[in-house]
mmCIF file with all atom_site columns, C-alpha atoms in Angstrom:
data_model
loop_
_atom_site.group_PDB
_atom_site.id
_atom_site.type_symbol
_atom_site.label_atom_id
_atom_site.label_alt_id
_atom_site.label_comp_id
_atom_site.label_asym_id
_atom_site.label_entity_id
_atom_site.label_seq_id
_atom_site.pdbx_PDB_ins_code
_atom_site.Cartn_x
_atom_site.Cartn_y
_atom_site.Cartn_z
_atom_site.occupancy
_atom_site.B_iso_or_equiv
_atom_site.pdbx_formal_charge
_atom_site.auth_seq_id
_atom_site.auth_comp_id
_atom_site.auth_asym_id
_atom_site.auth_atom_id
_atom_site.pdbx_PDB_model_num
ATOM 1   C CA . UNK A 1 1   ? 8.053  5.948   -159.556 1.00 63.00 ? 223 UNK A CA 1
ATOM 2   C CA . UNK A 1 2   ? 8.133  7.359   -163.103 1.00 68.00 ? 224 UNK A CA 1
ATOM 3   C CA . UNK A 1 3   ? 9.993  4.487   -164.684 1.00 91.00 ? 225 UNK A CA 1
ATOM 4   C CA . UNK A 1 4   ? 9.359  2.891   -168.032 1.00 96.00 ? 226 UNK A CA 1
ATOM 5   C CA . UNK A 1 5   ? 11.538 -0.128  -168.737 1.00 97.00 ? 227 UNK A CA 1
ATOM 6   C CA . UNK A 1 6   ? 12.435 -1.556  -172.120 1.00 97.00 ? 228 UNK A CA 1
ATOM 7   C CA . UNK A 1 7   ? 14.130 -4.790  -173.139 1.00 97.00 ? 229 UNK A CA 1
ATOM 8   C CA . UNK A 1 8   ? 16.419 -5.592  -174.768 1.00 97.00 ? 230 UNK A CA 1
ATOM 9   C CA . UNK A 1 9   ? 18.757 -2.605  -174.616 1.00 96.00 ? 231 UNK A CA 1
ATOM 10  C CA . UNK A 1 10  ? 20.415 -3.577  -177.912 1.00 97.00 ? 232 UNK A CA 1
ATOM 11  C CA . UNK A 1 11  ? 19.218 -5.912  -180.666 1.00 97.00 ? 233 UNK A CA 1
ATOM 12  C CA . UNK A 1 12  ? 20.919 -7.009  -183.873 1.00 96.00 ? 234 UNK A CA 1
ATOM 13  C CA . UNK A 1 13  ? 18.761 -8.970  -186.278 1.00 94.00 ? 235 UNK A CA 1
ATOM 14  C CA . UNK A 1 14  ? 18.883 -10.205 -189.825 1.00 93.00 ? 236 UNK A CA 1
ATOM 15  C CA . UNK A 1 15  ? 16.250 -9.319  -192.386 1.00 91.00 ? 237 UNK A CA 1
ATOM 16  C CA . UNK A 1 16  ? 14.592 -12.741 -192.106 1.00 90.00 ? 238 UNK A CA 1
ATOM 17  C CA . UNK A 1 17  ? 14.468 -12.855 -188.311 1.00 91.00 ? 239 UNK A CA 1
ATOM 18  C CA . UNK A 1 18  ? 11.453 -12.416 -186.044 1.00 95.00 ? 240 UNK A CA 1
ATOM 19  C CA . UNK A 1 19  ? 12.037 -10.600 -182.781 1.00 96.00 ? 241 UNK A CA 1
ATOM 20  C CA . UNK A 1 20  ? 10.062 -8.630  -180.201 1.00 97.00 ? 242 UNK A CA 1
ATOM 21  C CA . UNK A 1 21  ? 10.688 -5.488  -178.193 1.00 98.00 ? 243 UNK A CA 1
ATOM 22  C CA . UNK A 1 22  ? 9.132  -5.215  -174.760 1.00 98.00 ? 244 UNK A CA 1
ATOM 23  C CA . UNK A 1 23  ? 8.053  -2.252  -172.666 1.00 98.00 ? 245 UNK A CA 1
ATOM 24  C CA . UNK A 1 24  ? 6.653  -2.147  -169.143 1.00 98.00 ? 246 UNK A CA 1
ATOM 25  C CA . UNK A 1 25  ? 5.317  0.543   -166.802 1.00 96.00 ? 247 UNK A CA 1
ATOM 26  C CA . UNK A 1 26  ? 3.716  0.350   -163.369 1.00 92.00 ? 248 UNK A CA 1
ATOM 27  C CA . UNK A 1 27  ? 2.484  3.912   -163.013 1.00 92.00 ? 249 UNK A CA 1
ATOM 28  C CA . UNK A 1 28  ? -1.140 3.039   -163.747 1.00 91.00 ? 250 UNK A CA 1
ATOM 29  C CA . UNK A 1 29  ? -0.913 4.853   -167.072 1.00 91.00 ? 251 UNK A CA 1
ATOM 30  C CA . UNK A 1 30  ? -3.533 3.881   -169.607 1.00 90.00 ? 252 UNK A CA 1
ATOM 31  C CA . UNK A 1 31  ? -1.898 5.274   -172.748 1.00 91.00 ? 253 UNK A CA 1
ATOM 32  C CA . UNK A 1 32  ? 1.274  3.725   -174.191 1.00 93.00 ? 254 UNK A CA 1
ATOM 33  C CA . UNK A 1 33  ? 3.296  4.666   -177.266 1.00 94.00 ? 255 UNK A CA 1
ATOM 34  C CA . UNK A 1 34  ? 5.953  3.407   -179.661 1.00 96.00 ? 256 UNK A CA 1
ATOM 35  C CA . UNK A 1 35  ? 8.314  5.863   -181.305 1.00 96.00 ? 257 UNK A CA 1
ATOM 36  C CA . UNK A 1 36  ? 11.143 5.419   -183.772 1.00 97.00 ? 258 UNK A CA 1
ATOM 37  C CA . UNK A 1 37  ? 14.123 7.762   -183.526 1.00 96.00 ? 259 UNK A CA 1
ATOM 38  C CA . UNK A 1 38  ? 16.954 8.167   -185.988 1.00 95.00 ? 260 UNK A CA 1
ATOM 39  C CA . UNK A 1 39  ? 20.230 9.745   -184.878 1.00 91.00 ? 261 UNK A CA 1
ATOM 40  C CA . UNK A 1 40  ? 19.977 13.447  -184.013 1.00 87.00 ? 262 UNK A CA 1
ATOM 41  C CA . UNK A 1 41  ? 16.316 13.585  -185.082 1.00 93.00 ? 263 UNK A CA 1
ATOM 42  C CA . UNK A 1 42  ? 13.143 13.940  -183.008 1.00 94.00 ? 264 UNK A CA 1
ATOM 43  C CA . UNK A 1 43  ? 11.146 10.815  -182.172 1.00 95.00 ? 265 UNK A CA 1
ATOM 44  C CA . UNK A 1 44  ? 8.549  9.818   -184.781 1.00 94.00 ? 266 UNK A CA 1
ATOM 45  C CA . UNK A 1 45  ? 5.291  8.436   -183.461 1.00 92.00 ? 267 UNK A CA 1
ATOM 46  C CA . UNK A 1 46  ? 4.446  4.921   -184.647 1.00 95.00 ? 268 UNK A CA 1
ATOM 47  C CA . UNK A 1 47  ? 1.558  3.642   -182.514 1.00 94.00 ? 269 UNK A CA 1
ATOM 48  C CA . UNK A 1 48  ? -0.638 4.758   -179.617 1.00 91.00 ? 270 UNK A CA 1
ATOM 49  C CA . UNK A 1 49  ? -2.601 2.444   -177.344 1.00 93.00 ? 271 UNK A CA 1
ATOM 50  C CA . UNK A 1 50  ? -5.312 3.900   -175.133 1.00 89.00 ? 272 UNK A CA 1
ATOM 51  C CA . UNK A 1 51  ? -6.953 1.577   -172.611 1.00 90.00 ? 273 UNK A CA 1
ATOM 52  C CA . UNK A 1 52  ? -5.221 -1.356  -174.320 1.00 93.00 ? 274 UNK A CA 1
ATOM 53  C CA . UNK A 1 53  ? -6.799 -0.582  -177.675 1.00 92.00 ? 275 UNK A CA 1
ATOM 54  C CA . UNK A 1 54  ? -4.862 0.673   -180.673 1.00 93.00 ? 276 UNK A CA 1
ATOM 55  C CA . UNK A 1 55  ? -5.974 4.262   -181.189 1.00 88.00 ? 277 UNK A CA 1
ATOM 56  C CA . UNK A 1 56  ? -3.331 5.628   -183.567 1.00 85.00 ? 278 UNK A CA 1
ATOM 57  C CA . UNK A 1 57  ? -1.282 3.872   -186.257 1.00 89.00 ? 279 UNK A CA 1
ATOM 58  C CA . UNK A 1 58  ? 0.845  6.375   -188.125 1.00 88.00 ? 280 UNK A CA 1
ATOM 59  C CA . UNK A 1 59  ? 0.831  4.398   -191.390 1.00 90.00 ? 281 UNK A CA 1
ATOM 60  C CA . UNK A 1 60  ? 3.534  2.083   -190.116 1.00 95.00 ? 282 UNK A CA 1
ATOM 61  C CA . UNK A 1 61  ? 4.513  -0.834  -192.404 1.00 95.00 ? 283 UNK A CA 1
ATOM 62  C CA . UNK A 1 62  ? 3.015  -4.184  -191.428 1.00 95.00 ? 284 UNK A CA 1
ATOM 63  C CA . UNK A 1 63  ? 6.460  -5.619  -190.661 1.00 96.00 ? 285 UNK A CA 1
ATOM 64  C CA . UNK A 1 64  ? 5.982  -3.795  -187.329 1.00 97.00 ? 286 UNK A CA 1
ATOM 65  C CA . UNK A 1 65  ? 3.165  -5.293  -185.279 1.00 97.00 ? 287 UNK A CA 1
ATOM 66  C CA . UNK A 1 66  ? 2.256  -3.814  -181.872 1.00 97.00 ? 288 UNK A CA 1
ATOM 67  C CA . UNK A 1 67  ? 0.531  -5.662  -179.083 1.00 97.00 ? 289 UNK A CA 1
ATOM 68  C CA . UNK A 1 68  ? -0.773 -4.523  -175.712 1.00 96.00 ? 290 UNK A CA 1
ATOM 69  C CA . UNK A 1 69  ? -1.457 -7.660  -173.600 1.00 95.00 ? 291 UNK A CA 1
ATOM 70  C CA . UNK A 1 70  ? -2.462 -5.618  -170.536 1.00 93.00 ? 292 UNK A CA 1
ATOM 71  C CA . UNK A 1 71  ? -2.349 -2.083  -169.203 1.00 90.00 ? 293 UNK A CA 1
ATOM 72  C CA . UNK A 1 72  ? 1.280  -2.402  -168.037 1.00 95.00 ? 294 UNK A CA 1
ATOM 73  C CA . UNK A 1 73  ? 2.846  -4.093  -171.049 1.00 97.00 ? 295 UNK A CA 1
ATOM 74  C CA . UNK A 1 74  ? 3.470  -3.103  -174.637 1.00 98.00 ? 296 UNK A CA 1
ATOM 75  C CA . UNK A 1 75  ? 5.233  -5.219  -177.234 1.00 98.00 ? 297 UNK A CA 1
ATOM 76  C CA . UNK A 1 76  ? 6.470  -4.502  -180.721 1.00 98.00 ? 298 UNK A CA 1
ATOM 77  C CA . UNK A 1 77  ? 6.838  -7.570  -182.923 1.00 98.00 ? 299 UNK A CA 1
ATOM 78  C CA . UNK A 1 78  ? 9.348  -7.301  -185.745 1.00 97.00 ? 300 UNK A CA 1
ATOM 79  C CA . UNK A 1 79  ? 9.483  -9.420  -188.874 1.00 95.00 ? 301 UNK A CA 1
ATOM 80  C CA . UNK A 1 80  ? 11.279 -9.091  -192.214 1.00 94.00 ? 302 UNK A CA 1
ATOM 81  C CA . UNK A 1 81  ? 12.783 -5.725  -191.358 1.00 95.00 ? 303 UNK A CA 1
ATOM 82  C CA . UNK A 1 82  ? 14.935 -3.660  -193.683 1.00 95.00 ? 304 UNK A CA 1
ATOM 83  C CA . UNK A 1 83  ? 18.307 -2.047  -192.908 1.00 96.00 ? 305 UNK A CA 1
ATOM 84  C CA . UNK A 1 84  ? 16.632 1.381   -192.939 1.00 96.00 ? 306 UNK A CA 1
ATOM 85  C CA . UNK A 1 85  ? 14.568 0.250   -189.924 1.00 97.00 ? 307 UNK A CA 1
ATOM 86  C CA . UNK A 1 86  ? 17.729 0.441   -187.822 1.00 97.00 ? 308 UNK A CA 1
ATOM 87  C CA . UNK A 1 87  ? 17.031 3.088   -185.163 1.00 97.00 ? 309 UNK A CA 1
ATOM 88  C CA . UNK A 1 88  ? 16.379 3.690   -181.481 1.00 97.00 ? 310 UNK A CA 1
ATOM 89  C CA . UNK A 1 89  ? 12.886 2.449   -180.575 1.00 98.00 ? 311 UNK A CA 1
ATOM 90  C CA . UNK A 1 90  ? 11.374 4.316   -177.671 1.00 97.00 ? 312 UNK A CA 1
ATOM 91  C CA . UNK A 1 91  ? 8.388  3.368   -175.577 1.00 97.00 ? 313 UNK A CA 1
ATOM 92  C CA . UNK A 1 92  ? 6.467  5.956   -173.562 1.00 94.00 ? 314 UNK A CA 1
ATOM 93  C CA . UNK A 1 93  ? 3.411  6.063   -171.339 1.00 93.00 ? 315 UNK A CA 1
ATOM 94  C CA . UNK A 1 94  ? 1.053  8.728   -170.050 1.00 90.00 ? 316 UNK A CA 1
ATOM 95  C CA . UNK A 1 95  ? -2.125 9.104   -168.065 1.00 86.00 ? 317 UNK A CA 1
ATOM 96  C CA . UNK A 1 96  ? -5.179 8.850   -170.219 1.00 72.00 ? 318 UNK A CA 1
ATOM 97  C CA . UNK A 1 97  ? -6.083 12.294  -171.586 1.00 61.00 ? 319 UNK A CA 1
ATOM 98  C CA . UNK A 1 98  ? -8.865 13.896  -169.655 1.00 55.00 ? 320 UNK A CA 1
ATOM 99  C CA . UNK A 1 99  ? -7.203 13.228  -166.317 1.00 56.00 ? 321 UNK A CA 1
ATOM 100 C CA . UNK A 1 100 ? -4.907 16.209  -166.247 1.00 58.00 ? 322 UNK A CA 1
ATOM 101 C CA . UNK A 1 101 ? -1.611 16.916  -167.950 1.00 65.00 ? 323 UNK A CA 1
ATOM 102 C CA . UNK A 1 102 ? -0.528 14.566  -170.686 1.00 74.00 ? 324 UNK A CA 1
ATOM 103 C CA . UNK A 1 103 ? 3.182  14.327  -170.027 1.00 85.00 ? 325 UNK A CA 1
ATOM 104 C CA . UNK A 1 104 ? 4.776  11.253  -171.515 1.00 90.00 ? 326 UNK A CA 1
ATOM 105 C CA . UNK A 1 105 ? 7.419  9.280   -169.680 1.00 92.00 ? 327 UNK A CA 1
ATOM 106 C CA . UNK A 1 106 ? 9.945  7.567   -171.883 1.00 95.00 ? 328 UNK A CA 1
ATOM 107 C CA . UNK A 1 107 ? 11.921 4.376   -171.494 1.00 96.00 ? 329 UNK A CA 1
ATOM 108 C CA . UNK A 1 108 ? 15.642 4.192   -172.285 1.00 96.00 ? 330 UNK A CA 1
ATOM 109 C CA . UNK A 1 109 ? 14.989 2.695   -175.706 1.00 97.00 ? 331 UNK A CA 1
ATOM 110 C CA . UNK A 1 110 ? 16.095 -0.356  -177.662 1.00 97.00 ? 332 UNK A CA 1
ATOM 111 C CA . UNK A 1 111 ? 18.907 0.247   -180.144 1.00 97.00 ? 333 UNK A CA 1
ATOM 112 C CA . UNK A 1 112 ? 17.979 -1.918  -183.149 1.00 97.00 ? 334 UNK A CA 1
ATOM 113 C CA . UNK A 1 113 ? 20.394 -2.788  -185.927 1.00 97.00 ? 335 UNK A CA 1
ATOM 114 C CA . UNK A 1 114 ? 19.114 -4.681  -188.966 1.00 96.00 ? 336 UNK A CA 1
ATOM 115 C CA . UNK A 1 115 ? 21.811 -6.426  -190.985 1.00 94.00 ? 337 UNK A CA 1
ATOM 116 C CA . UNK B 2 1   ? 0.858  17.829  -188.569 1.00 51.00 ? 168 UNK B CA 1
ATOM 117 C CA . UNK B 2 2   ? 1.905  20.828  -186.545 1.00 69.00 ? 169 UNK B CA 1
ATOM 118 C CA . UNK B 2 3   ? 5.309  22.467  -187.127 1.00 84.00 ? 170 UNK B CA 1
ATOM 119 C CA . UNK B 2 4   ? 7.559  22.875  -184.105 1.00 90.00 ? 171 UNK B CA 1
ATOM 120 C CA . UNK B 2 5   ? 10.881 24.516  -184.835 1.00 93.00 ? 172 UNK B CA 1
ATOM 121 C CA . UNK B 2 6   ? 14.082 24.915  -182.847 1.00 96.00 ? 173 UNK B CA 1
ATOM 122 C CA . UNK B 2 7   ? 17.559 26.145  -183.669 1.00 91.00 ? 174 UNK B CA 1
ATOM 123 C CA . UNK B 2 8   ? 19.883 23.176  -184.127 1.00 92.00 ? 175 UNK B CA 1
ATOM 124 C CA . UNK B 2 9   ? 22.886 24.113  -182.013 1.00 96.00 ? 176 UNK B CA 1
ATOM 125 C CA . UNK B 2 10  ? 23.761 26.194  -178.936 1.00 97.00 ? 177 UNK B CA 1
ATOM 126 C CA . UNK B 2 11  ? 27.131 26.509  -177.261 1.00 97.00 ? 178 UNK B CA 1
ATOM 127 C CA . UNK B 2 12  ? 27.656 28.185  -173.866 1.00 97.00 ? 179 UNK B CA 1
ATOM 128 C CA . UNK B 2 13  ? 30.398 28.423  -171.261 1.00 97.00 ? 180 UNK B CA 1
ATOM 129 C CA . UNK B 2 14  ? 30.032 26.621  -167.965 1.00 97.00 ? 181 UNK B CA 1
ATOM 130 C CA . UNK B 2 15  ? 28.352 28.875  -165.394 1.00 97.00 ? 182 UNK B CA 1
ATOM 131 C CA . UNK B 2 16  ? 26.583 31.023  -167.999 1.00 97.00 ? 183 UNK B CA 1
ATOM 132 C CA . UNK B 2 17  ? 22.835 30.879  -168.698 1.00 97.00 ? 184 UNK B CA 1
ATOM 133 C CA . UNK B 2 18  ? 21.510 28.971  -171.706 1.00 97.00 ? 185 UNK B CA 1
ATOM 134 C CA . UNK B 2 19  ? 18.343 29.923  -173.535 1.00 98.00 ? 186 UNK B CA 1
ATOM 135 C CA . UNK B 2 20  ? 16.810 27.397  -175.905 1.00 98.00 ? 187 UNK B CA 1
ATOM 136 C CA . UNK B 2 21  ? 13.982 28.635  -178.126 1.00 97.00 ? 188 UNK B CA 1
ATOM 137 C CA . UNK B 2 22  ? 11.049 26.911  -179.769 1.00 96.00 ? 189 UNK B CA 1
ATOM 138 C CA . UNK B 2 23  ? 8.281  28.123  -182.065 1.00 94.00 ? 190 UNK B CA 1
ATOM 139 C CA . UNK B 2 24  ? 5.091  26.270  -182.875 1.00 90.00 ? 191 UNK B CA 1
ATOM 140 C CA . UNK B 2 25  ? 2.134  26.781  -185.164 1.00 86.00 ? 192 UNK B CA 1
ATOM 141 C CA . UNK B 2 26  ? -0.818 25.126  -183.411 1.00 79.00 ? 193 UNK B CA 1
ATOM 142 C CA . UNK B 2 27  ? -2.756 27.829  -181.597 1.00 74.00 ? 194 UNK B CA 1
ATOM 143 C CA . UNK B 2 28  ? -4.885 25.213  -179.815 1.00 76.00 ? 195 UNK B CA 1
ATOM 144 C CA . UNK B 2 29  ? -1.925 23.657  -177.992 1.00 73.00 ? 196 UNK B CA 1
ATOM 145 C CA . UNK B 2 30  ? -2.861 22.809  -174.421 1.00 76.00 ? 197 UNK B CA 1
ATOM 146 C CA . UNK B 2 31  ? 0.462  21.761  -172.871 1.00 85.00 ? 198 UNK B CA 1
ATOM 147 C CA . UNK B 2 32  ? 4.026  22.444  -173.957 1.00 90.00 ? 199 UNK B CA 1
ATOM 148 C CA . UNK B 2 33  ? 6.966  20.400  -172.755 1.00 93.00 ? 200 UNK B CA 1
ATOM 149 C CA . UNK B 2 34  ? 10.728 20.332  -172.573 1.00 96.00 ? 201 UNK B CA 1
ATOM 150 C CA . UNK B 2 35  ? 12.615 17.049  -172.788 1.00 97.00 ? 202 UNK B CA 1
ATOM 151 C CA . UNK B 2 36  ? 16.347 16.337  -172.461 1.00 97.00 ? 203 UNK B CA 1
ATOM 152 C CA . UNK B 2 37  ? 18.095 13.487  -174.275 1.00 97.00 ? 204 UNK B CA 1
ATOM 153 C CA . UNK B 2 38  ? 21.644 12.456  -173.461 1.00 95.00 ? 205 UNK B CA 1
ATOM 154 C CA . UNK B 2 39  ? 23.600 10.360  -175.973 1.00 90.00 ? 206 UNK B CA 1
ATOM 155 C CA . UNK B 2 40  ? 22.242 6.818   -176.274 1.00 86.00 ? 207 UNK B CA 1
ATOM 156 C CA . UNK B 2 41  ? 19.470 7.440   -173.752 1.00 90.00 ? 208 UNK B CA 1
ATOM 157 C CA . UNK B 2 42  ? 15.725 7.963   -173.771 1.00 92.00 ? 209 UNK B CA 1
ATOM 158 C CA . UNK B 2 43  ? 13.969 11.279  -173.318 1.00 95.00 ? 210 UNK B CA 1
ATOM 159 C CA . UNK B 2 44  ? 13.813 12.742  -169.833 1.00 95.00 ? 211 UNK B CA 1
ATOM 160 C CA . UNK B 2 45  ? 10.901 15.051  -169.049 1.00 94.00 ? 212 UNK B CA 1
ATOM 161 C CA . UNK B 2 46  ? 12.307 18.288  -167.615 1.00 95.00 ? 213 UNK B CA 1
ATOM 162 C CA . UNK B 2 47  ? 9.241  20.453  -167.218 1.00 94.00 ? 214 UNK B CA 1
ATOM 163 C CA . UNK B 2 48  ? 5.987  21.454  -168.854 1.00 91.00 ? 215 UNK B CA 1
ATOM 164 C CA . UNK B 2 49  ? 3.715  24.480  -168.931 1.00 91.00 ? 216 UNK B CA 1
ATOM 165 C CA . UNK B 2 50  ? 0.002  24.787  -169.407 1.00 86.00 ? 217 UNK B CA 1
ATOM 166 C CA . UNK B 2 51  ? -1.044 27.135  -172.163 1.00 82.00 ? 218 UNK B CA 1
ATOM 167 C CA . UNK B 2 52  ? -2.806 29.560  -169.803 1.00 83.00 ? 219 UNK B CA 1
ATOM 168 C CA . UNK B 2 53  ? 0.465  30.279  -167.980 1.00 85.00 ? 220 UNK B CA 1
ATOM 169 C CA . UNK B 2 54  ? 3.255  32.518  -169.215 1.00 90.00 ? 221 UNK B CA 1
ATOM 170 C CA . UNK B 2 55  ? 6.063  31.466  -166.901 1.00 94.00 ? 222 UNK B CA 1
ATOM 171 C CA . UNK B 2 56  ? 7.089  28.496  -164.806 1.00 94.00 ? 223 UNK B CA 1
ATOM 172 C CA . UNK B 2 57  ? 10.215 28.162  -162.668 1.00 95.00 ? 224 UNK B CA 1
ATOM 173 C CA . UNK B 2 58  ? 11.686 24.935  -161.357 1.00 92.00 ? 225 UNK B CA 1
ATOM 174 C CA . UNK B 2 59  ? 15.098 25.250  -159.679 1.00 95.00 ? 226 UNK B CA 1
ATOM 175 C CA . UNK B 2 60  ? 17.579 26.174  -162.442 1.00 97.00 ? 227 UNK B CA 1
ATOM 176 C CA . UNK B 2 61  ? 14.950 25.944  -165.170 1.00 97.00 ? 228 UNK B CA 1
ATOM 177 C CA . UNK B 2 62  ? 12.648 28.769  -166.274 1.00 97.00 ? 229 UNK B CA 1
ATOM 178 C CA . UNK B 2 63  ? 10.067 28.272  -168.991 1.00 97.00 ? 230 UNK B CA 1
ATOM 179 C CA . UNK B 2 64  ? 8.585  31.295  -170.738 1.00 96.00 ? 231 UNK B CA 1
ATOM 180 C CA . UNK B 2 65  ? 5.557  31.062  -173.004 1.00 94.00 ? 232 UNK B CA 1
ATOM 181 C CA . UNK B 2 66  ? 4.435  33.814  -175.374 1.00 92.00 ? 233 UNK B CA 1
ATOM 182 C CA . UNK B 2 67  ? 1.148  32.451  -176.633 1.00 89.00 ? 234 UNK B CA 1
ATOM 183 C CA . UNK B 2 68  ? 0.505  35.392  -178.968 1.00 89.00 ? 235 UNK B CA 1
ATOM 184 C CA . UNK B 2 69  ? 3.790  34.791  -180.810 1.00 91.00 ? 236 UNK B CA 1
ATOM 185 C CA . UNK B 2 70  ? 3.636  30.972  -180.305 1.00 90.00 ? 237 UNK B CA 1
ATOM 186 C CA . UNK B 2 71  ? 7.100  31.077  -178.776 1.00 94.00 ? 238 UNK B CA 1
ATOM 187 C CA . UNK B 2 72  ? 8.406  28.917  -175.963 1.00 94.00 ? 239 UNK B CA 1
ATOM 188 C CA . UNK B 2 73  ? 11.815 29.172  -174.308 1.00 97.00 ? 240 UNK B CA 1
ATOM 189 C CA . UNK B 2 74  ? 13.805 27.223  -171.741 1.00 98.00 ? 241 UNK B CA 1
ATOM 190 C CA . UNK B 2 75  ? 16.391 29.063  -169.680 1.00 98.00 ? 242 UNK B CA 1
ATOM 191 C CA . UNK B 2 76  ? 18.967 27.027  -167.772 1.00 98.00 ? 243 UNK B CA 1
ATOM 192 C CA . UNK B 2 77  ? 20.744 29.057  -165.104 1.00 98.00 ? 244 UNK B CA 1
ATOM 193 C CA . UNK B 2 78  ? 24.357 28.301  -164.126 1.00 97.00 ? 245 UNK B CA 1
ATOM 194 C CA . UNK B 2 79  ? 24.757 25.791  -166.968 1.00 98.00 ? 246 UNK B CA 1
ATOM 195 C CA . UNK B 2 80  ? 26.912 22.771  -166.105 1.00 97.00 ? 247 UNK B CA 1
ATOM 196 C CA . UNK B 2 81  ? 28.766 20.276  -168.316 1.00 96.00 ? 248 UNK B CA 1
ATOM 197 C CA . UNK B 2 82  ? 26.152 17.676  -167.338 1.00 96.00 ? 249 UNK B CA 1
ATOM 198 C CA . UNK B 2 83  ? 23.557 19.826  -169.117 1.00 97.00 ? 250 UNK B CA 1
ATOM 199 C CA . UNK B 2 84  ? 25.167 19.006  -172.489 1.00 97.00 ? 251 UNK B CA 1
ATOM 200 C CA . UNK B 2 85  ? 22.472 17.106  -174.395 1.00 97.00 ? 252 UNK B CA 1
ATOM 201 C CA . UNK B 2 86  ? 19.797 17.498  -177.044 1.00 97.00 ? 253 UNK B CA 1
ATOM 202 C CA . UNK B 2 87  ? 16.727 19.401  -175.861 1.00 98.00 ? 254 UNK B CA 1
ATOM 203 C CA . UNK B 2 88  ? 13.355 18.850  -177.486 1.00 97.00 ? 255 UNK B CA 1
ATOM 204 C CA . UNK B 2 89  ? 10.277 20.990  -177.049 1.00 96.00 ? 256 UNK B CA 1
ATOM 205 C CA . UNK B 2 90  ? 6.939  19.309  -177.676 1.00 92.00 ? 257 UNK B CA 1
ATOM 206 C CA . UNK B 2 91  ? 3.283  20.247  -177.726 1.00 88.00 ? 258 UNK B CA 1
ATOM 207 C CA . UNK B 2 92  ? 0.143  18.183  -177.553 1.00 81.00 ? 259 UNK B CA 1
ATOM 208 C CA . UNK B 2 93  ? -2.847 18.104  -179.789 1.00 67.00 ? 260 UNK B CA 1
ATOM 209 C CA . UNK B 2 94  ? -6.283 18.640  -178.294 1.00 62.00 ? 261 UNK B CA 1
ATOM 210 C CA . UNK B 2 95  ? -6.741 14.933  -177.585 1.00 61.00 ? 262 UNK B CA 1
ATOM 211 C CA . UNK B 2 96  ? -3.479 14.840  -175.641 1.00 61.00 ? 263 UNK B CA 1
ATOM 212 C CA . UNK B 2 97  ? -2.450 11.558  -177.254 1.00 66.00 ? 264 UNK B CA 1
ATOM 213 C CA . UNK B 2 98  ? -0.277 12.949  -179.988 1.00 75.00 ? 265 UNK B CA 1
ATOM 214 C CA . UNK B 2 99  ? 2.941  14.797  -179.239 1.00 81.00 ? 266 UNK B CA 1
ATOM 215 C CA . UNK B 2 100 ? 4.539  17.043  -181.824 1.00 86.00 ? 267 UNK B CA 1
ATOM 216 C CA . UNK B 2 101 ? 8.255  17.281  -181.178 1.00 92.00 ? 268 UNK B CA 1
ATOM 217 C CA . UNK B 2 102 ? 10.537 20.086  -182.203 1.00 94.00 ? 269 UNK B CA 1
ATOM 218 C CA . UNK B 2 103 ? 13.622 19.433  -184.280 1.00 94.00 ? 270 UNK B CA 1
ATOM 219 C CA . UNK B 2 104 ? 15.850 19.425  -181.190 1.00 96.00 ? 271 UNK B CA 1
ATOM 220 C CA . UNK B 2 105 ? 18.631 21.767  -180.024 1.00 97.00 ? 272 UNK B CA 1
ATOM 221 C CA . UNK B 2 106 ? 22.048 20.312  -179.296 1.00 97.00 ? 273 UNK B CA 1
ATOM 222 C CA . UNK B 2 107 ? 23.485 22.144  -176.285 1.00 98.00 ? 274 UNK B CA 1
ATOM 223 C CA . UNK B 2 108 ? 27.249 22.027  -175.769 1.00 97.00 ? 275 UNK B CA 1
ATOM 224 C CA . UNK B 2 109 ? 28.660 23.354  -172.498 1.00 97.00 ? 276 UNK B CA 1
ATOM 225 C CA . UNK B 2 110 ? 32.300 24.402  -172.680 1.00 96.00 ? 277 UNK B CA 1
ATOM 226 C CA . UNK B 2 111 ? 34.259 23.952  -169.431 1.00 93.00 ? 278 UNK B CA 1
#
């Protein structure tokens, strides 16, 4: 099973709303990632969690707040977003580096629209 | 960060072979990957190659790596309309945590 699931599939929120994106994997992977992808562009890395600890934050604004409650779950809490934050948000997971190849498995994404 | 470049568009006829190219700058890359993204979907891992290999074949897919020229290619044999998508190459940093994605190549297969 190489499945990463993400909910919701689509989300429309106003600039004053608070919402959360969820990601789940049951492959025993210990590294999880959030990416932001604009149309026809490559994914941009936002955050990396390794063994449930935040290891990389790519200078993401504080209106995005990640959380990794356990090794299978990854959340992204959203608050006071701007219209330019509208994008496809992708979650991915991989085995911890040092245990072989590092291929990342991606979820289907959450299409976020900020109005 | 590392630069990973791809040509933006490729158009082929159904049944022909497609070759998608990628160049990168990081000479310490350990693994290089090819992902496929269909409209509105996430990224699907197609294949990957370790940097000490120069070729890998997996059914209709052939990956060629020229480490000296830092050039990676993906050949799709007998291209089908279902292969129409955006293809991203990617390479990892030494830690393996950080992927550097190419700009993406939009493949259109003409029936």
